[in-house]
Amino acid sequence: MTEAREPAARPARYTPGTPCWVSLMVHGMAATQEFYGSLFGWEFVPGPYVRAQLGGQEVAGIGQLPPDRHLPVAWTPYLASEDVDLTAETVRLCGGTVGVGPLDAGDAGRLLIGLDPSGAVFGVWQAAALLGTSVAGVPGTPAWHELLTVETEGVAKFYETVFGFEEEPVVSADLDYVTLHAGGRPVAGLHGVGHDLPRDRGPHWMTYFEVADADAATRLLVDLGGHVLRPPHDSPHGRVATVADPEGARFSLIENPR
């Protein structure tokens, strides 16, 4: 699942508010590494918290859920912050919840895990030794992050205030979508889907991973024990499929994102 395009280097430092890392907490570490290694070509740096790499470049992280914790298995994006403790205060003041942290992750950085006012889980990362995802623009790398929520108006104000985003709503009578901008460029989306929100999940962030061929990647995913939630289809930004890994973590595959 590779192609000849050259990877794009990530900036030395992420603009505050930009998704800079994505992490997954699972029950079966070995099986999860085998699944994503086969699907995306990831290699793994072992440890209590495993870092996935492509060509020696950091891509994502996978951690072990405690056996007595029955939490949803989900990909969680981390948004860059220059002061995670100050961000934690702002999250609380703006109606969000800080569930974990702020705490140090060794010498890698400092983090928190929060919930926005709609209940969607997100992370915040203050980089030290680990700046974040260090490669982009090739298969197996995060291409986009999108919050699926009931409606965007209220939650957009939260993210704008906490992270300093500028918003660009889509002017449409039948589409509730807001693009968040940081440092003058689009970095994430908020999609209000109303009653189409999955009842078993509630509002949640969706990570899109780039693939060379969405149809082929979806077939491979099924062979590896994954599940197709929405088959590959054409979108204005590329061919997209919504899928889940064997433990139920949802994500999207996107071919040639533009």
PDB file of N, CA and C in Angstrom, residues 21-26 32 35-36 39-40 42 44 49-50 52 59-63 72-78 120-123 133 140 142 145-146 201 204-209 243-245 248-252:
ATOM      1  N   TRP A  21      -1.046  14.850  16.615  1.00  0.00           N
ATOM      2  CA  TRP A  21      -0.802  13.458  16.988  1.00  0.00           C
ATOM      3  C   TRP A  21      -2.151  12.749  17.026  1.00  0.00           C
ATOM      4  N   VAL A  22      -2.139  11.434  16.874  1.00  0.00           N
ATOM      5  CA  VAL A  22      -3.361  10.659  17.000  1.00  0.00           C
ATOM      6  C   VAL A  22      -3.010   9.376  17.743  1.00  0.00           C
ATOM      7  N   SER A  23      -3.877   8.988  18.663  1.00  0.00           N
ATOM      8  CA  SER A  23      -3.545   7.903  19.575  1.00  0.00           C
ATOM      9  C   SER A  23      -4.727   6.962  19.737  1.00  0.00           C
ATOM     10  N   LEU A  24      -4.412   5.696  19.964  1.00  0.00           N
ATOM     11  CA  LEU A  24      -5.431   4.654  20.102  1.00  0.00           C
ATOM     12  C   LEU A  24      -5.104   3.822  21.335  1.00  0.00           C
ATOM     13  N   MET A  25      -6.081   3.643  22.224  1.00  0.00           N
ATOM     14  CA  MET A  25      -5.927   2.775  23.386  1.00  0.00           C
ATOM     15  C   MET A  25      -6.744   1.510  23.138  1.00  0.00           C
ATOM     16  N   VAL A  26      -6.106   0.343  23.285  1.00  0.00           N
ATOM     17  CA  VAL A  26      -6.724  -0.924  22.889  1.00  0.00           C
ATOM     18  C   VAL A  26      -6.535  -1.980  23.972  1.00  0.00           C
ATOM     19  N   THR A  32      -3.499  -5.623  17.448  1.00  0.00           N
ATOM     20  CA  THR A  32      -3.697  -4.294  16.866  1.00  0.00           C
ATOM     21  C   THR A  32      -2.486  -3.879  16.030  1.00  0.00           C
ATOM     22  N   PHE A  35      -2.609  -5.750  12.791  1.00  0.00           N
ATOM     23  CA  PHE A  35      -3.644  -5.216  11.896  1.00  0.00           C
ATOM     24  C   PHE A  35      -3.158  -3.953  11.188  1.00  0.00           C
ATOM     25  N   TYR A  36      -2.709  -2.959  11.946  1.00  0.00           N
ATOM     26  CA  TYR A  36      -2.321  -1.684  11.340  1.00  0.00           C
ATOM     27  C   TYR A  36      -0.990  -1.794  10.594  1.00  0.00           C
ATOM     28  N   LEU A  39      -2.114  -3.162   7.314  1.00  0.00           N
ATOM     29  CA  LEU A  39      -2.965  -2.241   6.558  1.00  0.00           C
ATOM     30  C   LEU A  39      -2.185  -1.032   6.040  1.00  0.00           C
ATOM     31  N   PHE A  40      -1.353  -0.444   6.890  1.00  0.00           N
ATOM     32  CA  PHE A  40      -0.695   0.822   6.552  1.00  0.00           C
ATOM     33  C   PHE A  40       0.815   0.700   6.354  1.00  0.00           C
ATOM     34  N   TRP A  42       2.883   0.191   8.809  1.00  0.00           N
ATOM     35  CA  TRP A  42       3.543   0.768   9.976  1.00  0.00           C
ATOM     36  C   TRP A  42       4.539  -0.211  10.585  1.00  0.00           C
ATOM     37  N   PHE A  44       6.791  -0.521  14.408  1.00  0.00           N
ATOM     38  CA  PHE A  44       6.483  -0.092  15.769  1.00  0.00           C
ATOM     39  C   PHE A  44       7.722  -0.060  16.652  1.00  0.00           C
ATOM     40  N   TYR A  49       3.956   2.347  25.706  1.00  0.00           N
ATOM     41  CA  TYR A  49       3.163   3.094  24.731  1.00  0.00           C
ATOM     42  C   TYR A  49       3.909   2.989  23.407  1.00  0.00           C
ATOM     43  N   VAL A  50       3.314   2.300  22.446  1.00  0.00           N
ATOM     44  CA  VAL A  50       3.997   1.960  21.203  1.00  0.00           C
ATOM     45  C   VAL A  50       3.831   3.093  20.197  1.00  0.00           C
ATOM     46  N   ALA A  52       3.953   4.152  16.317  1.00  0.00           N
ATOM     47  CA  ALA A  52       3.947   3.648  14.948  1.00  0.00           C
ATOM     48  C   ALA A  52       4.774   4.576  14.075  1.00  0.00           C
ATOM     49  N   VAL A  59       4.282   8.463  13.327  1.00  0.00           N
ATOM     50  CA  VAL A  59       2.967   8.629  12.714  1.00  0.00           C
ATOM     51  C   VAL A  59       1.862   8.705  13.758  1.00  0.00           C
ATOM     52  N   ALA A  60       1.840   7.755  14.702  1.00  0.00           N
ATOM     53  CA  ALA A  60       0.722   7.632  15.634  1.00  0.00           C
ATOM     54  C   ALA A  60       1.167   6.819  16.839  1.00  0.00           C
ATOM     55  N   GLY A  61       0.309   6.735  17.850  1.00  0.00           N
ATOM     56  CA  GLY A  61       0.626   5.975  19.047  1.00  0.00           C
ATOM     57  C   GLY A  61      -0.471   4.990  19.399  1.00  0.00           C
ATOM     58  N   ILE A  62      -0.077   3.871  20.027  1.00  0.00           N
ATOM     59  CA  ILE A  62      -1.026   2.851  20.476  1.00  0.00           C
ATOM     60  C   ILE A  62      -0.663   2.463  21.901  1.00  0.00           C
ATOM     61  N   GLY A  63      -1.656   2.520  22.795  1.00  0.00           N
ATOM     62  CA  GLY A  63      -1.427   2.182  24.189  1.00  0.00           C
ATOM     63  C   GLY A  63      -2.346   1.070  24.656  1.00  0.00           C
ATOM     64  N   PRO A  72     -14.698   2.931  25.439  1.00  0.00           N
ATOM     65  CA  PRO A  72     -14.770   2.792  23.978  1.00  0.00           C
ATOM     66  C   PRO A  72     -13.375   2.828  23.366  1.00  0.00           C
ATOM     67  N   VAL A  73     -13.120   1.926  22.438  1.00  0.00           N
ATOM     68  CA  VAL A  73     -11.848   1.923  21.720  1.00  0.00           C
ATOM     69  C   VAL A  73     -11.990   2.896  20.555  1.00  0.00           C
ATOM     70  N   ALA A  74     -11.187   3.958  20.559  1.00  0.00           N
ATOM     71  CA  ALA A  74     -11.382   5.016  19.560  1.00  0.00           C
ATOM     72  C   ALA A  74     -10.075   5.748  19.306  1.00  0.00           C
ATOM     73  N   TRP A  75      -9.873   6.170  18.060  1.00  0.00           N
ATOM     74  CA  TRP A  75      -8.764   7.048  17.723  1.00  0.00           C
ATOM     75  C   TRP A  75      -9.044   8.440  18.287  1.00  0.00           C
ATOM     76  N   THR A  76      -8.049   9.023  18.941  1.00  0.00           N
ATOM     77  CA  THR A  76      -8.208  10.329  19.561  1.00  0.00           C
ATOM     78  C   THR A  76      -7.168  11.293  18.993  1.00  0.00           C
ATOM     79  N   PRO A  77      -7.597  12.392  18.366  1.00  0.00           N
ATOM     80  CA  PRO A  77      -6.626  13.388  17.899  1.00  0.00           C
ATOM     81  C   PRO A  77      -6.160  14.270  19.052  1.00  0.00           C
ATOM     82  N   TYR A  78      -4.901  14.670  18.999  1.00  0.00           N
ATOM     83  CA  TYR A  78      -4.333  15.598  19.970  1.00  0.00           C
ATOM     84  C   TYR A  78      -4.066  16.920  19.276  1.00  0.00           C
ATOM     85  N   ALA A 120     -17.618  14.845  23.086  1.00  0.00           N
ATOM     86  CA  ALA A 120     -16.594  14.252  22.231  1.00  0.00           C
ATOM     87  C   ALA A 120     -15.226  14.344  22.913  1.00  0.00           C
ATOM     88  N   VAL A 121     -14.458  13.253  22.830  1.00  0.00           N
ATOM     89  CA  VAL A 121     -13.147  13.164  23.466  1.00  0.00           C
ATOM     90  C   VAL A 121     -12.076  13.706  22.527  1.00  0.00           C
ATOM     91  N   PHE A 122     -11.157  14.499  23.072  1.00  0.00           N
ATOM     92  CA  PHE A 122     -10.015  14.993  22.311  1.00  0.00           C
ATOM     93  C   PHE A 122      -8.817  15.068  23.238  1.00  0.00           C
ATOM     94  N   GLY A 123      -7.621  15.125  22.675  1.00  0.00           N
ATOM     95  CA  GLY A 123      -6.411  15.289  23.463  1.00  0.00           C
ATOM     96  C   GLY A 123      -5.762  16.633  23.190  1.00  0.00           C
ATOM     97  N   THR A 133       3.257  13.933  14.971  1.00  0.00           N
ATOM     98  CA  THR A 133       3.396  13.221  13.702  1.00  0.00           C
ATOM     99  C   THR A 133       4.385  13.967  12.815  1.00  0.00           C
ATOM    100  N   GLY A 140      -0.880   5.832   4.773  1.00  0.00           N
ATOM    101  CA  GLY A 140      -0.600   5.433   6.137  1.00  0.00           C
ATOM    102  C   GLY A 140      -0.460   6.583   7.103  1.00  0.00           C
ATOM    103  N   PRO A 142      -2.086  10.300   8.829  1.00  0.00           N
ATOM    104  CA  PRO A 142      -3.332  11.044   9.020  1.00  0.00           C
ATOM    105  C   PRO A 142      -3.442  12.182   8.003  1.00  0.00           C
ATOM    106  N   HIS A 145      -8.926  15.436  10.212  1.00  0.00           N
ATOM    107  CA  HIS A 145      -9.674  15.080  11.430  1.00  0.00           C
ATOM    108  C   HIS A 145     -10.988  15.837  11.404  1.00  0.00           C
ATOM    109  N   GLU A 146     -12.054  15.136  11.751  1.00  0.00           N
ATOM    110  CA  GLU A 146     -13.391  15.722  11.635  1.00  0.00           C
ATOM    111  C   GLU A 146     -14.240  15.308  12.833  1.00  0.00           C
ATOM    112  N   ARG A 201     -22.387   5.739  19.727  1.00  0.00           N
ATOM    113  CA  ARG A 201     -21.137   6.478  19.866  1.00  0.00           C
ATOM    114  C   ARG A 201     -21.320   7.886  20.402  1.00  0.00           C
ATOM    115  N   HIS A 204     -18.191  12.368  18.215  1.00  0.00           N
ATOM    116  CA  HIS A 204     -16.843  11.813  18.277  1.00  0.00           C
ATOM    117  C   HIS A 204     -15.996  12.349  17.125  1.00  0.00           C
ATOM    118  N   TRP A 205     -14.698  12.338  17.343  1.00  0.00           N
ATOM    119  CA  TRP A 205     -13.750  12.730  16.307  1.00  0.00           C
ATOM    120  C   TRP A 205     -13.434  11.545  15.402  1.00  0.00           C
ATOM    121  N   MET A 206     -13.320  11.820  14.115  1.00  0.00           N
ATOM    122  CA  MET A 206     -12.991  10.811  13.103  1.00  0.00           C
ATOM    123  C   MET A 206     -11.664  11.202  12.444  1.00  0.00           C
ATOM    124  N   THR A 207     -10.717  10.259  12.434  1.00  0.00           N
ATOM    125  CA  THR A 207      -9.441  10.474  11.751  1.00  0.00           C
ATOM    126  C   THR A 207      -9.496   9.832  10.373  1.00  0.00           C
ATOM    127  N   TYR A 208      -9.054  10.578   9.367  1.00  0.00           N
ATOM    128  CA  TYR A 208      -8.942  10.075   7.996  1.00  0.00           C
ATOM    129  C   TYR A 208      -7.474   9.731   7.739  1.00  0.00           C
ATOM    130  N   PHE A 209      -7.218   8.482   7.350  1.00  0.00           N
ATOM    131  CA  PHE A 209      -5.873   8.066   6.987  1.00  0.00           C
ATOM    132  C   PHE A 209      -5.778   7.951   5.466  1.00  0.00           C
ATOM    133  N   VAL A 243     -14.670   2.914   8.205  1.00  0.00           N
ATOM    134  CA  VAL A 243     -14.374   1.539   8.590  1.00  0.00           C
ATOM    135  C   VAL A 243     -14.128   1.464  10.097  1.00  0.00           C
ATOM    136  N   ALA A 244     -13.920   0.238  10.575  1.00  0.00           N
ATOM    137  CA  ALA A 244     -13.562   0.023  11.974  1.00  0.00           C
ATOM    138  C   ALA A 244     -12.549  -1.105  12.050  1.00  0.00           C
ATOM    139  N   ASP A 245     -11.655  -1.026  13.029  1.00  0.00           N
ATOM    140  CA  ASP A 245     -10.683  -2.099  13.211  1.00  0.00           C
ATOM    141  C   ASP A 245     -11.331  -3.250  13.990  1.00  0.00           C
ATOM    142  N   GLY A 248     -13.191  -2.334  17.040  1.00  0.00           N
ATOM    143  CA  GLY A 248     -14.296  -1.400  16.894  1.00  0.00           C
ATOM    144  C   GLY A 248     -13.924   0.057  16.771  1.00  0.00           C
ATOM    145  N   ALA A 249     -12.633   0.385  16.770  1.00  0.00           N
ATOM    146  CA  ALA A 249     -12.214   1.782  16.593  1.00  0.00           C
ATOM    147  C   ALA A 249     -12.539   2.239  15.179  1.00  0.00           C
ATOM    148  N   ARG A 250     -13.302   3.309  15.057  1.00  0.00           N
ATOM    149  CA  ARG A 250     -13.732   3.814  13.758  1.00  0.00           C
ATOM    150  C   ARG A 250     -12.709   4.790  13.190  1.00  0.00           C
ATOM    151  N   PHE A 251     -12.524   4.740  11.887  1.00  0.00           N
ATOM    152  CA  PHE A 251     -11.689   5.700  11.186  1.00  0.00           C
ATOM    153  C   PHE A 251     -12.105   5.690   9.728  1.00  0.00           C
ATOM    154  N   SER A 252     -11.541   6.583   8.950  1.00  0.00           N
ATOM    155  CA  SER A 252     -11.854   6.646   7.521  1.00  0.00           C
ATOM    156  C   SER A 252     -10.595   6.463   6.705  1.00  0.00           C
TER     157      SER A 252
END
